[in-house]
Coordinates of C-alpha atoms and ligand atoms in Angstrom, one line a residue:
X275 CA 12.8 -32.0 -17.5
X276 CA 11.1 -30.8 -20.7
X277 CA 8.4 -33.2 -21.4
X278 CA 5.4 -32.9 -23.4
X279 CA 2.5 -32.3 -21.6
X280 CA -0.2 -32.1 -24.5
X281 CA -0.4 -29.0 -25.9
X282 CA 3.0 -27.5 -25.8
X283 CA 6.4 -28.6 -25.0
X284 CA 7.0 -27.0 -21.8
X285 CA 8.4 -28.1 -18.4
X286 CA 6.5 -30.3 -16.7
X287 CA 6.7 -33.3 -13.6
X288 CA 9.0 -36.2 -14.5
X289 CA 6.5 -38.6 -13.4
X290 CA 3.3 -39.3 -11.5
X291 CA 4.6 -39.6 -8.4
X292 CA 6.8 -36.5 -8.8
X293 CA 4.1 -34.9 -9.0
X294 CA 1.8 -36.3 -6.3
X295 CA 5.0 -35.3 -3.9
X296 CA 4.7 -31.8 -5.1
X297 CA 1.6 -31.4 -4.9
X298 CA 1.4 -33.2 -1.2
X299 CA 4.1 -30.9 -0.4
X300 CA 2.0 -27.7 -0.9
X301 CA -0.4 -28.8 1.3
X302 CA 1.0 -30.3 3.6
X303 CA 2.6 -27.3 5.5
X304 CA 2.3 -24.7 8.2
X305 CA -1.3 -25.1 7.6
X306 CA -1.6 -29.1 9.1
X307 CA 1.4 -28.3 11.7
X308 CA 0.7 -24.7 13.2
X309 CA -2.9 -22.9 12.1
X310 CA -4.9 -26.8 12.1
X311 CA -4.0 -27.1 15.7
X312 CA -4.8 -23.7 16.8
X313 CA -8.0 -23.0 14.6
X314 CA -9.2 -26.4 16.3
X315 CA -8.3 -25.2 19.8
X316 CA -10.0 -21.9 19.3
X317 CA -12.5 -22.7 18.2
X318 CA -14.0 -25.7 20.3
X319 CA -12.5 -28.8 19.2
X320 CA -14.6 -31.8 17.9
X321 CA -17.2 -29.8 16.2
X322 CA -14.6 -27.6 14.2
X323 CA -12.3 -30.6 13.6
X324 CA -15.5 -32.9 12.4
X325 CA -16.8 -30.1 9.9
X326 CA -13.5 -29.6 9.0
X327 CA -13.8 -33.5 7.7
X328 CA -16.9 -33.0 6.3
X329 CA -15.9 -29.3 4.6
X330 CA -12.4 -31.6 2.9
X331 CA -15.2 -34.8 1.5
X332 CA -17.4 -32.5 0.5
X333 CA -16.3 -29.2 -0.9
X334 CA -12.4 -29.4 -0.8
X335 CA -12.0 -33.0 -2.7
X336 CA -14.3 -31.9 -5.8
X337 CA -12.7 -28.1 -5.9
X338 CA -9.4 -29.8 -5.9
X339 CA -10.2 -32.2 -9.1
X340 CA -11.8 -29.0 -10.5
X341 CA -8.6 -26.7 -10.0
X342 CA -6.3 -29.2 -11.3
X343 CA -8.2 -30.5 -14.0
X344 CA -8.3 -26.5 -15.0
X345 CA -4.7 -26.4 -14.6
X346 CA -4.1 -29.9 -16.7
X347 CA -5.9 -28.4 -19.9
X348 CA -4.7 -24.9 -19.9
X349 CA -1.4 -26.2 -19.5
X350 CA -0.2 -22.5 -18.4
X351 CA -0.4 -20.5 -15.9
X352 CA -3.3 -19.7 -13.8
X353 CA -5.5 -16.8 -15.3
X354 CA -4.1 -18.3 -18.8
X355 CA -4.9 -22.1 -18.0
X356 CA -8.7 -20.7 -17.5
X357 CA -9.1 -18.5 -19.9
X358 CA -7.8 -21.6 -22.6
X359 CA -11.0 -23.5 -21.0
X360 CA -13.5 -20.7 -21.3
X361 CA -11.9 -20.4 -24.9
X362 CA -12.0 -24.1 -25.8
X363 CA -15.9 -24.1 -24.3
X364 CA -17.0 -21.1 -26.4
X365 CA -17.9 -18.9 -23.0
X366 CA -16.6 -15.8 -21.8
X367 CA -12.8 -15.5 -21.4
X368 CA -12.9 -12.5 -18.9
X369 CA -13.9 -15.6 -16.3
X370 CA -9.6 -15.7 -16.6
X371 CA -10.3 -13.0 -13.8
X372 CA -10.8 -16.2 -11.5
X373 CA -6.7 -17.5 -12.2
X374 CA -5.8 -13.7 -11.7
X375 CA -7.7 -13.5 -8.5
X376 CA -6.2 -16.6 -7.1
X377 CA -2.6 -15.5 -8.1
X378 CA -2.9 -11.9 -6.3
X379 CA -4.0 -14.0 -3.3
X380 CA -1.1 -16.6 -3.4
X381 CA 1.0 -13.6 -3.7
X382 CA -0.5 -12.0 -0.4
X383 CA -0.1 -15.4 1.6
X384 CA 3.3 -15.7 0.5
X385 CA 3.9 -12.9 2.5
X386 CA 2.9 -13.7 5.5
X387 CA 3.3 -17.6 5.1
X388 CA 7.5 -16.5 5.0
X389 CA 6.8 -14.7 7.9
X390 CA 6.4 -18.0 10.0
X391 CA 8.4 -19.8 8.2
X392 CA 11.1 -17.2 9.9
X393 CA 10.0 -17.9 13.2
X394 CA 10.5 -22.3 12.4
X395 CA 13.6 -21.1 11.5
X396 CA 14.2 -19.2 14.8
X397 CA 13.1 -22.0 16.7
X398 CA 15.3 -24.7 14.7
X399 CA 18.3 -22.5 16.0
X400 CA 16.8 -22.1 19.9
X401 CA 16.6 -26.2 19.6
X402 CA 20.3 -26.6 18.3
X403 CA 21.9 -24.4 20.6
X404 CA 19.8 -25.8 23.5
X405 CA 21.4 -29.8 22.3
X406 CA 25.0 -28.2 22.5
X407 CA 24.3 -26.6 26.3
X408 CA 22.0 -29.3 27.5
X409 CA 23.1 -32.5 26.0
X410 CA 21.3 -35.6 24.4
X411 CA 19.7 -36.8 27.4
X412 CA 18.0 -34.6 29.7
X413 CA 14.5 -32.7 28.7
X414 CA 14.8 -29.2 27.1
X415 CA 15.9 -26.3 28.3
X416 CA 17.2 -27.8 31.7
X417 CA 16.4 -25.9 34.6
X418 CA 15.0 -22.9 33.0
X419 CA 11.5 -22.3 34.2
X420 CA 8.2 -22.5 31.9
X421 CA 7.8 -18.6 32.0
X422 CA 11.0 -18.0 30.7
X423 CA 10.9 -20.4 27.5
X424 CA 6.8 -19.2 27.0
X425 CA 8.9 -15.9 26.5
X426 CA 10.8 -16.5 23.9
X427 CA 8.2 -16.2 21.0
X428 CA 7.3 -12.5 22.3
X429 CA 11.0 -11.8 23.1
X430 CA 11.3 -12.9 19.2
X431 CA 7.9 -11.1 18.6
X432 CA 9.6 -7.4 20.3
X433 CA 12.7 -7.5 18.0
X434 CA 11.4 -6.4 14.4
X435 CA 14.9 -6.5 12.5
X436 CA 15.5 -9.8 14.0
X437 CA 11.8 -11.0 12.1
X438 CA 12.7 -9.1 8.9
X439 CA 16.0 -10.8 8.7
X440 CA 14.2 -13.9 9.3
X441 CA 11.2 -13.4 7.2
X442 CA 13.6 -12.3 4.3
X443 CA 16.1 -15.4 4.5
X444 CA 12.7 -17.8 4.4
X445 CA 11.5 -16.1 1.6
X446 CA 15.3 -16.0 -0.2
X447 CA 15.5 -19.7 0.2
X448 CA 11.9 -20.3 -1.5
X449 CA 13.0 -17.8 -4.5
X450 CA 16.0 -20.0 -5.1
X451 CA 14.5 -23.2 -5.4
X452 CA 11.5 -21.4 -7.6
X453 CA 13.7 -20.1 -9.7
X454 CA 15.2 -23.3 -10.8
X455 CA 12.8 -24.1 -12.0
X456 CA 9.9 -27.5 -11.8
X457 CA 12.5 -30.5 -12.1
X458 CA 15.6 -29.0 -10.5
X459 CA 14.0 -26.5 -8.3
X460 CA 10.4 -27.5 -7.4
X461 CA 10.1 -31.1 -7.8
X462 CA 13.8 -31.5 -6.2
X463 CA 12.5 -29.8 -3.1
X464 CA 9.5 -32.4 -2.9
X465 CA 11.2 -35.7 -3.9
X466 CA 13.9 -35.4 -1.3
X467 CA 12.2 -33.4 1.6
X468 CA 8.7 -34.8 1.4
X469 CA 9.9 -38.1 2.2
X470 CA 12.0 -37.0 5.2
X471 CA 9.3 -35.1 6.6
X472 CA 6.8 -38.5 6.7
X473 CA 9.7 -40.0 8.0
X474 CA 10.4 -37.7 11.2
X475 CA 6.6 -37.1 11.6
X476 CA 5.8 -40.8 11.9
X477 CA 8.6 -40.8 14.4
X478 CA 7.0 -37.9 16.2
X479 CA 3.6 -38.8 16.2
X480 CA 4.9 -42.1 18.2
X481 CA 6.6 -40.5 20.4
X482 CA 4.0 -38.3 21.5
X483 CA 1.5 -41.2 21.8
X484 CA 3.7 -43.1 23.9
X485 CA 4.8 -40.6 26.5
X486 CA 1.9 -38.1 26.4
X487 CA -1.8 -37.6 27.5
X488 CA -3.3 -39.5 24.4
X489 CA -6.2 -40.3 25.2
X490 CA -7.8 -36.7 26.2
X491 CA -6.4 -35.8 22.5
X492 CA -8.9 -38.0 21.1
X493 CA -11.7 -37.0 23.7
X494 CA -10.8 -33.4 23.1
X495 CA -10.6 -33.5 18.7
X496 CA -13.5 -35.7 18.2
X497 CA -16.0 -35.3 20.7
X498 CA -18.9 -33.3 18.8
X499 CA -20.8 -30.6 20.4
X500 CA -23.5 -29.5 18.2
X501 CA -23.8 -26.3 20.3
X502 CA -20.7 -25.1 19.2
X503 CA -20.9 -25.0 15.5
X504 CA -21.6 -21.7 15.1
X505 CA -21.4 -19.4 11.6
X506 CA -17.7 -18.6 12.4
X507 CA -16.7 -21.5 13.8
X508 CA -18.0 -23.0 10.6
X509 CA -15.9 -20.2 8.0
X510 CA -13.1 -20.6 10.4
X511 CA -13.4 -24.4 9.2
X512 CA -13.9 -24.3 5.7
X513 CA -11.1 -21.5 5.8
X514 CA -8.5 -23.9 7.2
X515 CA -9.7 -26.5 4.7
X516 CA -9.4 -24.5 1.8
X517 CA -6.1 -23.1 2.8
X518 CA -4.8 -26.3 4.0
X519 CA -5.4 -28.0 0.7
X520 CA -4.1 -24.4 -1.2
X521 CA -7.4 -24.2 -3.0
X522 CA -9.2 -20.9 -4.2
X523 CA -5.7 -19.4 -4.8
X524 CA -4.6 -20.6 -8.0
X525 CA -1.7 -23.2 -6.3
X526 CA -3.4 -26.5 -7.5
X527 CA -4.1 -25.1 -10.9
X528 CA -0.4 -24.3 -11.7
X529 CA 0.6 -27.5 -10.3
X530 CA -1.9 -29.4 -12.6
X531 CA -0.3 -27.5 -15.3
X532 CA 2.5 -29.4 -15.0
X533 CA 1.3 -32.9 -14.9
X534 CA 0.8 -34.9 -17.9
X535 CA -1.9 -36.3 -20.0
X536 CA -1.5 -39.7 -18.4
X537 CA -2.5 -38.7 -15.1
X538 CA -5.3 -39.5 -13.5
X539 CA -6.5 -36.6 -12.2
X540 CA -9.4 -38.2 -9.8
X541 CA -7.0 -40.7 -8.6
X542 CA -4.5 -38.3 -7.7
X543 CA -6.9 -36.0 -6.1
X544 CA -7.9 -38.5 -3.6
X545 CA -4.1 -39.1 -3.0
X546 CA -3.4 -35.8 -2.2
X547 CA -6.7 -34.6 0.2
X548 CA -6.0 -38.0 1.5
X549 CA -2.3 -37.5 3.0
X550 CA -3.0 -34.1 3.5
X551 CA -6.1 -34.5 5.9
X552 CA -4.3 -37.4 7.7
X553 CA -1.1 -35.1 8.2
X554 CA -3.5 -32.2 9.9
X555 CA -5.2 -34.9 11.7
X556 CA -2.4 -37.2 13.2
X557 CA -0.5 -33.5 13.9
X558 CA -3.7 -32.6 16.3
X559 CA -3.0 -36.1 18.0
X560 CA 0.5 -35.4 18.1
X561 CA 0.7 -31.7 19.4
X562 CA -2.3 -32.0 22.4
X563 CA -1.4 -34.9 24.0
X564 CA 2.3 -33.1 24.5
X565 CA 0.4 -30.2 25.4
X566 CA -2.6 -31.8 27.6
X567 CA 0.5 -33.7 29.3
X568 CA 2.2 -30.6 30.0
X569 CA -1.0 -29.5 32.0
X570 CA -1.3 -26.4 29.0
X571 CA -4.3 -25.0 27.4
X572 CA -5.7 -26.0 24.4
X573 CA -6.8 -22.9 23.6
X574 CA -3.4 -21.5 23.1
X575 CA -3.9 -20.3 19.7
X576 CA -0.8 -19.5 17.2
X577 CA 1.2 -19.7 20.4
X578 CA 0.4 -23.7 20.5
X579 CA 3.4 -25.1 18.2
X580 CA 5.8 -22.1 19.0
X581 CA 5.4 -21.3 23.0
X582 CA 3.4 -24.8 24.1
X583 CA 5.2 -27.5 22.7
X584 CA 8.9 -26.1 23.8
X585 CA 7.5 -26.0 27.6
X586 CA 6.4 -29.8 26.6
X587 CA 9.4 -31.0 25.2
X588 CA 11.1 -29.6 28.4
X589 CA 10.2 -32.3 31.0
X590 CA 10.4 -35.1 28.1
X591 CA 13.4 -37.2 27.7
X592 CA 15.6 -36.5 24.5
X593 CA 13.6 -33.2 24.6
X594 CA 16.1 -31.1 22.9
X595 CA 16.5 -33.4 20.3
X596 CA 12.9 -34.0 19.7
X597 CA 12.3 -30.2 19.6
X598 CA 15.1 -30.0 17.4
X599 CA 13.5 -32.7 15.0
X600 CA 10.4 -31.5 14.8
X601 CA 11.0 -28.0 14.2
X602 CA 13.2 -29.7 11.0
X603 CA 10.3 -31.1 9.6
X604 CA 8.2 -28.2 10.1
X605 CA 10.5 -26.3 8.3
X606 CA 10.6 -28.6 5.0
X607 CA 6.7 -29.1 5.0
X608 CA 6.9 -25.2 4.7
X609 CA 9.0 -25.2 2.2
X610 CA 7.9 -27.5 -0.2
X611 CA 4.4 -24.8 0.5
X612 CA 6.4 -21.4 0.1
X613 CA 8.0 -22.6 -3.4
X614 CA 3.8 -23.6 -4.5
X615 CA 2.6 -20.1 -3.3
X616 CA 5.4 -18.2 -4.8
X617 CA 5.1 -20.8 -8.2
X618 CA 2.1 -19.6 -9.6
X619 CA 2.4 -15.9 -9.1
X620 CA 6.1 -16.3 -10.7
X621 CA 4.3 -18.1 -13.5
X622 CA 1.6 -15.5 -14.5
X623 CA 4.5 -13.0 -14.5
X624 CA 7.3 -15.1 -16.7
X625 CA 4.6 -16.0 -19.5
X626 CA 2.9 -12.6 -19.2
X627 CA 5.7 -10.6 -19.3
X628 CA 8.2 -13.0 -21.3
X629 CA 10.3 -12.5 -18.6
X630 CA 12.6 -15.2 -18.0
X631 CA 12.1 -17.6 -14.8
X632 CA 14.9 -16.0 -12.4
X633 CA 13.8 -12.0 -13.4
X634 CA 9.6 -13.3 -12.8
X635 CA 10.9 -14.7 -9.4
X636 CA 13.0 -11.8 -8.1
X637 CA 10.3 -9.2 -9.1
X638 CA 7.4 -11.4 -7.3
X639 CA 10.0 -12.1 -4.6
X640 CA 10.9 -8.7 -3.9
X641 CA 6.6 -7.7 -4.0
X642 CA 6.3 -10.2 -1.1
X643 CA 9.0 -9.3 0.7
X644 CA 7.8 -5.6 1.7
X645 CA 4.5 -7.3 2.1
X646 CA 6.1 -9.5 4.6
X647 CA 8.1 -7.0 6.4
X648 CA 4.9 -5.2 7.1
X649 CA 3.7 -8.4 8.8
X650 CA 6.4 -9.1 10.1
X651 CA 6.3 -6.0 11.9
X652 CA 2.8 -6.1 12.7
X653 CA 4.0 -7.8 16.1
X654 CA 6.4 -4.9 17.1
X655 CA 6.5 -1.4 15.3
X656 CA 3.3 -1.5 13.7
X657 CA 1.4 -3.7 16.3
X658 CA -1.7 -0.5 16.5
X659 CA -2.4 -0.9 12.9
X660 CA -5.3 -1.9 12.3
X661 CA -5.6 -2.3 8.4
X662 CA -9.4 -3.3 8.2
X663 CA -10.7 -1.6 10.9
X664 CA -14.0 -0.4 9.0
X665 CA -14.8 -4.4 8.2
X666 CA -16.1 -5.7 11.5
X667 CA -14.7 -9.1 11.4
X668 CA -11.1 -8.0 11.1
X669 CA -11.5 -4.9 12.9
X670 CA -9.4 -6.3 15.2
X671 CA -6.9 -7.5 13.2
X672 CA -3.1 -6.3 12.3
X673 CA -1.8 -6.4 9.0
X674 CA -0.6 -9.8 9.2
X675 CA -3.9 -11.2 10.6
X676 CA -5.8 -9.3 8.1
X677 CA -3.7 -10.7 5.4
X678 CA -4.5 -14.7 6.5
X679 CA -8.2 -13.7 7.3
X680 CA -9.0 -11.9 4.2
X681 CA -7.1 -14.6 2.1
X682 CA -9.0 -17.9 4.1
X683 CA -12.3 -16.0 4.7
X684 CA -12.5 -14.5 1.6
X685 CA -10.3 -15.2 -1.3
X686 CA -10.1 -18.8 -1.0
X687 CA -14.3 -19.3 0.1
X688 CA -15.1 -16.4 -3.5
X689 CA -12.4 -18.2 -5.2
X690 CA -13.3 -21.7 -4.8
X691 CA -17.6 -20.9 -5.6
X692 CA -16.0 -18.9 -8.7
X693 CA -14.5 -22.5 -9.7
X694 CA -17.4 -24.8 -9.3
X695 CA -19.4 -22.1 -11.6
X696 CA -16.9 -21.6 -13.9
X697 CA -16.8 -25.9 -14.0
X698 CA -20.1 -27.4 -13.2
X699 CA -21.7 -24.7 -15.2
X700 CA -19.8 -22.9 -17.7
X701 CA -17.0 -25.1 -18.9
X702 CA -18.1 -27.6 -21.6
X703 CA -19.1 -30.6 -20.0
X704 CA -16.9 -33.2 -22.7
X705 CA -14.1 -31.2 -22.3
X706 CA -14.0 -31.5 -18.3
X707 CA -15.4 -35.2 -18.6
X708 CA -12.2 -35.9 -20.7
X709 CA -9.6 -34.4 -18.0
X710 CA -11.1 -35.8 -15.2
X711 CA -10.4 -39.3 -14.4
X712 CA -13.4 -40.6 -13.3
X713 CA -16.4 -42.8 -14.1
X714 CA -19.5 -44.0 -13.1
X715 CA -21.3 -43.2 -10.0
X716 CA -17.9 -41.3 -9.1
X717 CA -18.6 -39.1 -11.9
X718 CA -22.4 -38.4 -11.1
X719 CA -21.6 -37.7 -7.9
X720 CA -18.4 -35.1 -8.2
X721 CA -20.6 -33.3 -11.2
X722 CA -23.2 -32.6 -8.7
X723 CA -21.2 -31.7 -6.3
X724 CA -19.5 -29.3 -8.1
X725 CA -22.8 -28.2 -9.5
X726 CA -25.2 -27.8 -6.9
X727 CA -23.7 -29.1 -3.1
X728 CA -20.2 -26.7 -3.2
X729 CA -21.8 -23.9 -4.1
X730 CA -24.2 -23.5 -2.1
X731 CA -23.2 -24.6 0.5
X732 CA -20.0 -22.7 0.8
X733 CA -22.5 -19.2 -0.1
X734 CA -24.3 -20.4 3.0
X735 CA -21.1 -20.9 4.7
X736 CA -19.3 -17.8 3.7
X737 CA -23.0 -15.7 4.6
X738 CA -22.7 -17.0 7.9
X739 CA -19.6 -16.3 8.6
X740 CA -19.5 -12.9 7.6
X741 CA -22.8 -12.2 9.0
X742 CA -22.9 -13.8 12.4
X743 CA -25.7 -12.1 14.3
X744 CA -28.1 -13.2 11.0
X745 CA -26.9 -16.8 11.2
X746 CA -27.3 -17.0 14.9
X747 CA -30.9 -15.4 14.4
X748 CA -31.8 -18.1 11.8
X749 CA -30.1 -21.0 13.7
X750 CA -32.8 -19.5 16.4
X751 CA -35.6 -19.2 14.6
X752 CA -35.0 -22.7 12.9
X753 CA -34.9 -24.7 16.2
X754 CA -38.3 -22.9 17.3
X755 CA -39.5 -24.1 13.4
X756 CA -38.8 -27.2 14.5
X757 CA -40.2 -27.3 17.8
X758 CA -43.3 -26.1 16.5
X759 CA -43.5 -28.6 14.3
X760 CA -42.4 -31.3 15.8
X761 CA -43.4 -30.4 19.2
Ligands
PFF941 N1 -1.4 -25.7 2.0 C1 -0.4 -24.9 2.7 C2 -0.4 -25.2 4.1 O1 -1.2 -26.0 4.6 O2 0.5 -24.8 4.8 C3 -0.5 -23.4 2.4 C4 -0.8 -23.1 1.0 C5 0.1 -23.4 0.0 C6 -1.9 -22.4 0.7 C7 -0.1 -23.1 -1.3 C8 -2.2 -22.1 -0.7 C9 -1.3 -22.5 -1.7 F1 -1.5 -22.1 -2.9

């Protein structure tokens, strides 16, 4: 729909709640259903999950509001939508380098996020063919033993044209919805599979209470252990945070560009970290008590969703089915995030360019795919390369780990401190009071937040994590401060 949005006539959500399901959609996504339960089971549990909490109150919500309050004034894309605010605040506009920055690292998520995507895919056909040979009834995989199913992600892993061809049909699917365009591409994708999703996932979630191991779930996401909130732990949390709620890449800020006047941006915010926090939440009480019930390790890492939860759904009634189901709505949750990472990319390059929508999408399309074929063969053929070896935090790392650590340890933490400058400081306060929806103490206390708290604190964070032996060192030094003083 071409509505008017301000500004400009341009293309923009049909209503509030379209919007509010696009924008859910985007975050909600592989990042609540796959890297939440595995960041949380590598790295300890409660005291990743509660500073997780407190990283989403604290930081995420008011860099949200900032990003698409950015987004709702520039009405344009990303680098363009800031540089209008610089302009219309008499400052720099070369801080436009903060939308450019965000798109390039949408772009490189993209190409990796497709990646997974392929394997959901993968799995949704395991689970389908498994219902024909098994039946309705019985568990999964009847009969086969554990070691055999846990084998089927590597056995995936091992044949690199079989991930390409996967990889490249995700991404094909995202680049024809995008290139629809917002109200018969985008917004279409969200307004029907959204809605499905909460459906199956409510159904899920119940089912996993009822027939597995709830209660160590809870013992196991919110017990806190203050020993274990180390540096990394804690940029491993903000990461997840940040990429859950596609912040510090530009997403939220094209998305915003799209909303209209009439929305109320501080409202909708809350909406959005809202659902999406409660999705990564109730998928951690979902996924480990299948898992703990299975007898299976928490820490299984990425290997949680794919390798885990299929030996879990084997010794469950309706197993096939379930597996089935909720590899289905893993799939759409990643979709309605695909179309947002490859959206704001395809919108820098449309309005830069003039290109129309379908050419911007096919040449950002194509970009990711080689991308993605590197990562995708970063399990097989290219599994030695270590991209960033000379970095000591990825040293370890293949391409596509390097990709998602770079982006959520780097891009989005830089991007998202860039933003609370660029707003809390540089952006002309009337102009940001008038987008932003709120009033009151609200107000006071999201300005100095943005000002002072996020900042800071996420310096601190990203120092910490980047520099672990020097945070350890403080954290030392600190207690023995303390024990000094307080003896
Ligand atoms: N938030 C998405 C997820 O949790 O899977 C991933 C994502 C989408 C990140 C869009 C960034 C973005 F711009």
């Amino acid at each position: 729909m071409v509505v008017s949005t301000g500004s400009s006539e341009r293309e923009g959500w049909s209503s509030r709640s379209a919007f509010i399901l696009a924008a859910v959609g985007s975050a909600v996504g592989l990042g609540n259903m796959w890297r939440f339960p595995a960041e949380a089971g590598e790295n300890g549990g409660g005291a990743f999950v509660l500073f997780y909490i407190f990283c989403v109150l604290l930081i995420g919500l008011p860099v949200l509001l900032s990003e698409v309050l950015i987004g709702r004034h520039g009405q344009a894309s990303a680098p363009e939508s800031v540089r209008r605010v610089a302009r219309d605040s008499k400052a720099p506009e070369g801080w436009s380098v903060l939308g450019s920055m965000g798109v390039f690292a949408a772009f490189l998520i993209l190409s990796f996020y497709c990646v997974v995507g392929g394997w959901v895919v993968y799995y949704i056909g395991v689970f389908l063919s498994d219902l024909f040979q098994t039946g309705l009834s019985g568990g999964a995989f009847a009969g086969r033993p554990a070691e055999e199913i846990e084998t089927l992600l590597p056995g995936l892993f091992g044949n690199g044209s079989l991930m390409v061809g996967l990889n490249l049909g995700f991404l094909a699917v995202t680049m024809f919805f995008v290139a629809r365009g917002i109200s018969s591409g985008i917004e279409c994708v969200a307004v029907y599979l959204m809605p499905m999703f909460f459906v199956l996932f409510l159904g899920i979630t119940i089912y996993g209470a009822f027939t597995g191991n709830f209660g160590d779930a809870v013992t196991y996401l919110f017990t806190f252990d203050f020993s274990k909130l180390t540096g990394e732990v804690m940029l491993a949390a903000v990461g997840q945070a940040f990429f859950s709620l596609s912040l510090g890449v530009a997403g939220m800020m094209t998305y915003g560009a799209y909303a209209s006047r009439e929305t109320n941006l501080g409202e909708t915010s809350g909406i959005i970290a809202g659902a999406d926090t409660a999705v990564a939440l109730i998928a951690g009480l979902a996924i480990f008590p299948i898992v703990f019930a299975a007898g299976l390790s928490a820490s299984a890492g990425p290997g949680l969703m794919f390798q885990s939860l299929p030996i879990a759904f084997q010794a469950m009634p309706f197993g096939s089915l379930i597996g089935l189901l909720f590899f289905t709505m893993v799939f759409f949750a990643a979709l309605t995030s695909s179309v947002s990472l490859l959206e704001a990319p395809t919108a820098y390059v449309f309005e830069k360019f003039k290109l129309s929508r379908p050419v911007a999408t096919v040449i950002v399309g194509v970009g990711a795919a080689v991308l993605g074929i590197l990562s995708a063969l970063s399990f097989n053929e290219l599994a030695d390369f270590r991209p960033l070896a000379l970095i000591p935090i990825f040293s370890e790392a293949n391409f596509f780990d390097a990709l998602d650590g770079v982006t959520a340890k780097l891009f989005m933490p830089i991007g998202a401190i860039l933003t609370c400058i660029f707003v809390g400081w540089v952006a002309d306060a009337k102009l940001i009071d008038d987008e932003n929806g709120l009033d009151g103490v609200l107000h006071q206390v999201w300005r100095a937040l943005v000002r002072f708290v996020c900042p800071i604190v996420l310096t601190l964070i990203l120092a910490a994590g980047l520099f672990p032996e020097w945070f350890a060192k403080a954290m030392s030094e600190l207690q023995q401060g303390f024990a000094v003083v307080f003896g």
